[in-house]
Tab-separated table of C-alpha atoms in Angstrom:
chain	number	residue	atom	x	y	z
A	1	UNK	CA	-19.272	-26.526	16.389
A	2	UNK	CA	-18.356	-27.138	12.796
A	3	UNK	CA	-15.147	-26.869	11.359
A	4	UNK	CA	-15.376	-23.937	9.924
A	5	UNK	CA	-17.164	-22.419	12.603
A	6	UNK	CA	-14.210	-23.824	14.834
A	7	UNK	CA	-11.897	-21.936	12.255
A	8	UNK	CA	-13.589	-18.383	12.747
A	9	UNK	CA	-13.687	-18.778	16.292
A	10	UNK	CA	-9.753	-19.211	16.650
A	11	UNK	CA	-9.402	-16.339	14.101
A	12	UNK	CA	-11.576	-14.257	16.386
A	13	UNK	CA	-9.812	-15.213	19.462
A	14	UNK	CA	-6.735	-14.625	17.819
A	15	UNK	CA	-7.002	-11.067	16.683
A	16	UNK	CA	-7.975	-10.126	20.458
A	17	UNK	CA	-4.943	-11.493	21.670
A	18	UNK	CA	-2.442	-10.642	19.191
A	19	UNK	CA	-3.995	-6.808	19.390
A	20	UNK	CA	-3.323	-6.980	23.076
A	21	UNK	CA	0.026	-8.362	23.725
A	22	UNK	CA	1.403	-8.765	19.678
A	23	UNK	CA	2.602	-11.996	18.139
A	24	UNK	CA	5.587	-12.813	20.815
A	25	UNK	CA	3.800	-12.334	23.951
A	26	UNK	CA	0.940	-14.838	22.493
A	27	UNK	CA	1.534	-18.267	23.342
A	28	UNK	CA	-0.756	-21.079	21.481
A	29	UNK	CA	-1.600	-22.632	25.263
A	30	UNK	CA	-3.662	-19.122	25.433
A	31	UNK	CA	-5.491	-19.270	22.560
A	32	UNK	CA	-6.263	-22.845	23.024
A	33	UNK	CA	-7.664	-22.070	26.543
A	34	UNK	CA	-9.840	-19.007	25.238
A	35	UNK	CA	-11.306	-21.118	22.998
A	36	UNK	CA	-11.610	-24.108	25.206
A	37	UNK	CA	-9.771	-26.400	22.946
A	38	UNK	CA	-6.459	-28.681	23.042
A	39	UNK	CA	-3.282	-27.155	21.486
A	40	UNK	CA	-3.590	-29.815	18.656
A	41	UNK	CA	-7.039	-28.224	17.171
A	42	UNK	CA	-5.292	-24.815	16.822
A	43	UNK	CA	-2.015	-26.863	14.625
A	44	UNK	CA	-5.020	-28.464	12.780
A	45	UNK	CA	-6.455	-25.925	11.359
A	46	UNK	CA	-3.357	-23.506	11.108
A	47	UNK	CA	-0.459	-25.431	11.872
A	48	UNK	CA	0.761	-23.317	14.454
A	49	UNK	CA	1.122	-19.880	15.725
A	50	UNK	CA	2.737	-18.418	13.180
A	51	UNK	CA	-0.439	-19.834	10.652
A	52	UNK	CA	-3.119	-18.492	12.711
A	53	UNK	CA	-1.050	-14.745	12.936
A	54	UNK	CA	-1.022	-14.788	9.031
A	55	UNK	CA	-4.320	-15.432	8.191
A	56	UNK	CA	-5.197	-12.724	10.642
A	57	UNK	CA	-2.738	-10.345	9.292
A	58	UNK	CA	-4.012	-11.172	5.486
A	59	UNK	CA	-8.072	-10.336	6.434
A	60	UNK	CA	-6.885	-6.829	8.319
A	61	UNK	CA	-4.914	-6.069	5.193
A	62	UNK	CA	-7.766	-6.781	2.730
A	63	UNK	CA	-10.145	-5.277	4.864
A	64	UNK	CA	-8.126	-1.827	4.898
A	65	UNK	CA	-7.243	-2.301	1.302
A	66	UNK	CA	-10.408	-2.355	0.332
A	67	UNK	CA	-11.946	0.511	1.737
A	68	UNK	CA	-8.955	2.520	0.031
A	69	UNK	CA	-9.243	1.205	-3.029
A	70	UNK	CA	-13.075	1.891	-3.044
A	71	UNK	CA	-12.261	5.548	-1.773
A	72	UNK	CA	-9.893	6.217	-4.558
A	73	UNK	CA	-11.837	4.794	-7.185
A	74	UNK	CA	-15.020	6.910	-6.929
A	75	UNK	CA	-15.433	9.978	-9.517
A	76	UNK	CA	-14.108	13.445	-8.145
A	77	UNK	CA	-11.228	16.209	-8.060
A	78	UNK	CA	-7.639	14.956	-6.476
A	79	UNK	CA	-8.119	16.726	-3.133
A	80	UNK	CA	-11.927	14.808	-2.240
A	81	UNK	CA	-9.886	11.688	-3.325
A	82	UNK	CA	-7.349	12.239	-0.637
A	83	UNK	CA	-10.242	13.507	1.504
A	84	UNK	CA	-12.071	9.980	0.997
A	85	UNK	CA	-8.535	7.825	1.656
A	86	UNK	CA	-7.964	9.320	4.585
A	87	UNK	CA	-11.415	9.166	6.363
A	88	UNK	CA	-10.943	5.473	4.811
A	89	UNK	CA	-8.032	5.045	6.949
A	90	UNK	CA	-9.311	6.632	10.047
A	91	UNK	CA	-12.859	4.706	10.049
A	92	UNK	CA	-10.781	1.760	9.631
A	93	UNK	CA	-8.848	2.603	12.913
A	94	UNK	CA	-11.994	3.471	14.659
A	95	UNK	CA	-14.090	0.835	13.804
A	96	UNK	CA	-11.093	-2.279	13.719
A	97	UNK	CA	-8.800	-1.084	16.401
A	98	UNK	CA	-7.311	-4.576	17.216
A	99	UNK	CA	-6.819	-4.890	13.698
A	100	UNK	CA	-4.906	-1.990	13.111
A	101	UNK	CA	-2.920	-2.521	16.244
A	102	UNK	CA	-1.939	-5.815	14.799
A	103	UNK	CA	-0.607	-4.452	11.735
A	104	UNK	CA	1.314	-1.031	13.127
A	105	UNK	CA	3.407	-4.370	15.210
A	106	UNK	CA	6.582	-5.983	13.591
A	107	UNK	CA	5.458	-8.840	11.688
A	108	UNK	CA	6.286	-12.566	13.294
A	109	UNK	CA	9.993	-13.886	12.885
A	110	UNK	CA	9.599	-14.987	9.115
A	111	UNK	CA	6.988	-13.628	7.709
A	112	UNK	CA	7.477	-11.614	4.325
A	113	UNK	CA	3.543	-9.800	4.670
A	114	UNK	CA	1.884	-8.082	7.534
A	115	UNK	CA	4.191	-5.298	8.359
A	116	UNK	CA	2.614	-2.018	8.274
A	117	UNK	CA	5.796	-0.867	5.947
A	118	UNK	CA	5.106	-2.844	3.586
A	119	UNK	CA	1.188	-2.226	4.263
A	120	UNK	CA	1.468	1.640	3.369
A	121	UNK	CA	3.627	0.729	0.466
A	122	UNK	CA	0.508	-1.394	-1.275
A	123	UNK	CA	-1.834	1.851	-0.029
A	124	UNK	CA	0.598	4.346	-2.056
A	125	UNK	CA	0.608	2.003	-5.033
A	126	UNK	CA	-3.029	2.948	-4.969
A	127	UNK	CA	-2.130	6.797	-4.957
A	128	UNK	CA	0.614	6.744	-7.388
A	129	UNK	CA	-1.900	7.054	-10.551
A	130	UNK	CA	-4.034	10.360	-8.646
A	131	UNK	CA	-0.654	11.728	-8.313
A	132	UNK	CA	0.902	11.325	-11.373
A	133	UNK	CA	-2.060	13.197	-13.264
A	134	UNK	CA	-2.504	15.548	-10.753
A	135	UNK	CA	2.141	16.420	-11.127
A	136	UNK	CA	0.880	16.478	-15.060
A	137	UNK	CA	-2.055	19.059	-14.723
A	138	UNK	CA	0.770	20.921	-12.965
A	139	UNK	CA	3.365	20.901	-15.019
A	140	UNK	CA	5.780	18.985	-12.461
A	141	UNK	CA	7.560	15.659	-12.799
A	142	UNK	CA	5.377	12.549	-13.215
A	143	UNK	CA	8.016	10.180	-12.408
A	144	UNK	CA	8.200	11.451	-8.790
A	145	UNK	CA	4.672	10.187	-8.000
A	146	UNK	CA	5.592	6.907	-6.589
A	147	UNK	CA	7.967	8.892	-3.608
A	148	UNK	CA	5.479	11.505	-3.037
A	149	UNK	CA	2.431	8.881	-2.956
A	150	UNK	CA	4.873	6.706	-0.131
A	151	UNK	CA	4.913	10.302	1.919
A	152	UNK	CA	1.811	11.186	1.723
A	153	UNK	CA	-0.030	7.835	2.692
A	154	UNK	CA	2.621	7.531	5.769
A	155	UNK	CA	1.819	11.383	6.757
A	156	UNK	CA	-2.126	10.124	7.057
A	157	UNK	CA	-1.088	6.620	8.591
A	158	UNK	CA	1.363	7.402	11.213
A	159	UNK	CA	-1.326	10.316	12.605
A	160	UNK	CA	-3.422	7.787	12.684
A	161	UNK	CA	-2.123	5.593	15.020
A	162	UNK	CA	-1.812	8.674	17.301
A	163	UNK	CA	-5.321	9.374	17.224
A	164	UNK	CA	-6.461	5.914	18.500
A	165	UNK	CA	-4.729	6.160	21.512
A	166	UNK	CA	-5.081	9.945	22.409
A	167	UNK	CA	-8.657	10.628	20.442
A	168	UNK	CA	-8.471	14.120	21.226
A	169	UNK	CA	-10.109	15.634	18.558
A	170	UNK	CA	-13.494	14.087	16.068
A	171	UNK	CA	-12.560	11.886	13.363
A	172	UNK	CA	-13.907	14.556	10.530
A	173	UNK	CA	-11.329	16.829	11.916
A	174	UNK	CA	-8.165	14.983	12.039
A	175	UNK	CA	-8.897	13.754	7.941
A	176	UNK	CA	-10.008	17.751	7.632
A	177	UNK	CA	-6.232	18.865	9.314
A	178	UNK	CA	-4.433	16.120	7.298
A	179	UNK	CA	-5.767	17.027	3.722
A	180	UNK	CA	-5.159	21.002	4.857
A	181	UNK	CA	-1.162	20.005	5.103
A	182	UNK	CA	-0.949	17.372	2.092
A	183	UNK	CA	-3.295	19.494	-0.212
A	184	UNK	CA	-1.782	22.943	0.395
A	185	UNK	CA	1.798	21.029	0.328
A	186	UNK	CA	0.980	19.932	-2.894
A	187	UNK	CA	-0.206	23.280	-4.264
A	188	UNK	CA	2.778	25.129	-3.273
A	189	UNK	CA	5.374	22.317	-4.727
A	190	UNK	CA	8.124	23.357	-6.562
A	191	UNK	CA	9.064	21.821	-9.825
A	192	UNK	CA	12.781	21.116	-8.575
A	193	UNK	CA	13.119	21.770	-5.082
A	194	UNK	CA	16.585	21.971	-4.002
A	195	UNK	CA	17.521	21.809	0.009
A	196	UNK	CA	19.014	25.520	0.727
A	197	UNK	CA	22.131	24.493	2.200
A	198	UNK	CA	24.486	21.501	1.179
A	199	UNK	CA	25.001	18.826	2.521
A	200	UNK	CA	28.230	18.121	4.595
A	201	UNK	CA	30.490	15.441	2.222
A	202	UNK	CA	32.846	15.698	5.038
């Protein structure tokens, strides 16, 4: 086996066993032994644990990025754009479910990327711009865009995560039941909501 050939193996290896029992419960003696190498391989090509867990968490990230991006990017009216990002999200679940277990865990002591906070933040960066014009065409207030864009990507991703594990209902209706609540939220919005009641200061 080459080196890099070595390299995608661990990677592979890796992302099963980090899906199945997350970073801490992962010891580099088990990954060595699934792949049927000695510990030192594993520190040569990643230098540890912790090496091996990022590059994992970087290709899951990319690859879910990606398919966003591309969703929100075609031509089309602001509701089939949210329709697209959402069956974006759920085909990514479906079809990379260690992958998206990996990145709904806490990231590894030390590490700065991989959490799935800071994963849904980078999606709603994406949204931000749909949402802005879309506030504009309706005469409410641009600048709130980047809050509602952080809302509405964690109302698709947190359902998500529910749906892998309970898959109760087809994929097409879970993005169809998501857009229903963020589309007809959005077209009700107020221009300045203000909560009904105040709140306690005491």
């Amino acid at each position: 086996m080459t080196g890099p050939q070595r390299r995608e193996q661990l990677i592979t290896i890796g992302r099963r066993l980090f899906a199945e029992k997350g970073f801490e419960g992962t010891t580099v003696e088990e990954i060595a032994a699934s792949a049927e190498v000695s510990k030192p391989v594993i520190y040569e090509h990643f230098g540890g644990k912790e090496g091996l867990y990022a590059v994992v968490v970087d290709r899951e990230i990319s690859a879910l990025l990606s398919s966003i991006t591309e969703a929100l990017t075609k031509p089309g009216h602001a509701r089939l754009l949210l329709e697209r990002a959402a069956m974006a999200l759920l085909d990514y679940i479906e079809t990379s479910t260690d992958g998206f277990r990996i990145l709904v865990r806490d990231s590894s002591p030390g590490q700065s990327t991989g959490s799935f906070a800071s994963l849904i933040s980078d999606v709603a960066t994406q949204v931000e711009h749909i949402l802005a014009a879309e506030f504009k065409r309706r005469k409410l207030d641009p600048k709130m865009a980047p809050l509602y864009a952080q809302m509405l990507v964690g109302m698709v991703a947190t359902p998500g995560g529910w749906w892998l594990d309970s898959r109760k209902f087809k994929k097409e209706d879970v993005a169809a039941h998501l857009v229903n609540l963020a589309w007809n939220g959005l077209a009700g919005m107020e221009a300045k909501p203000r909560l009904r009641e105040k709140p306690d200061k005491g």
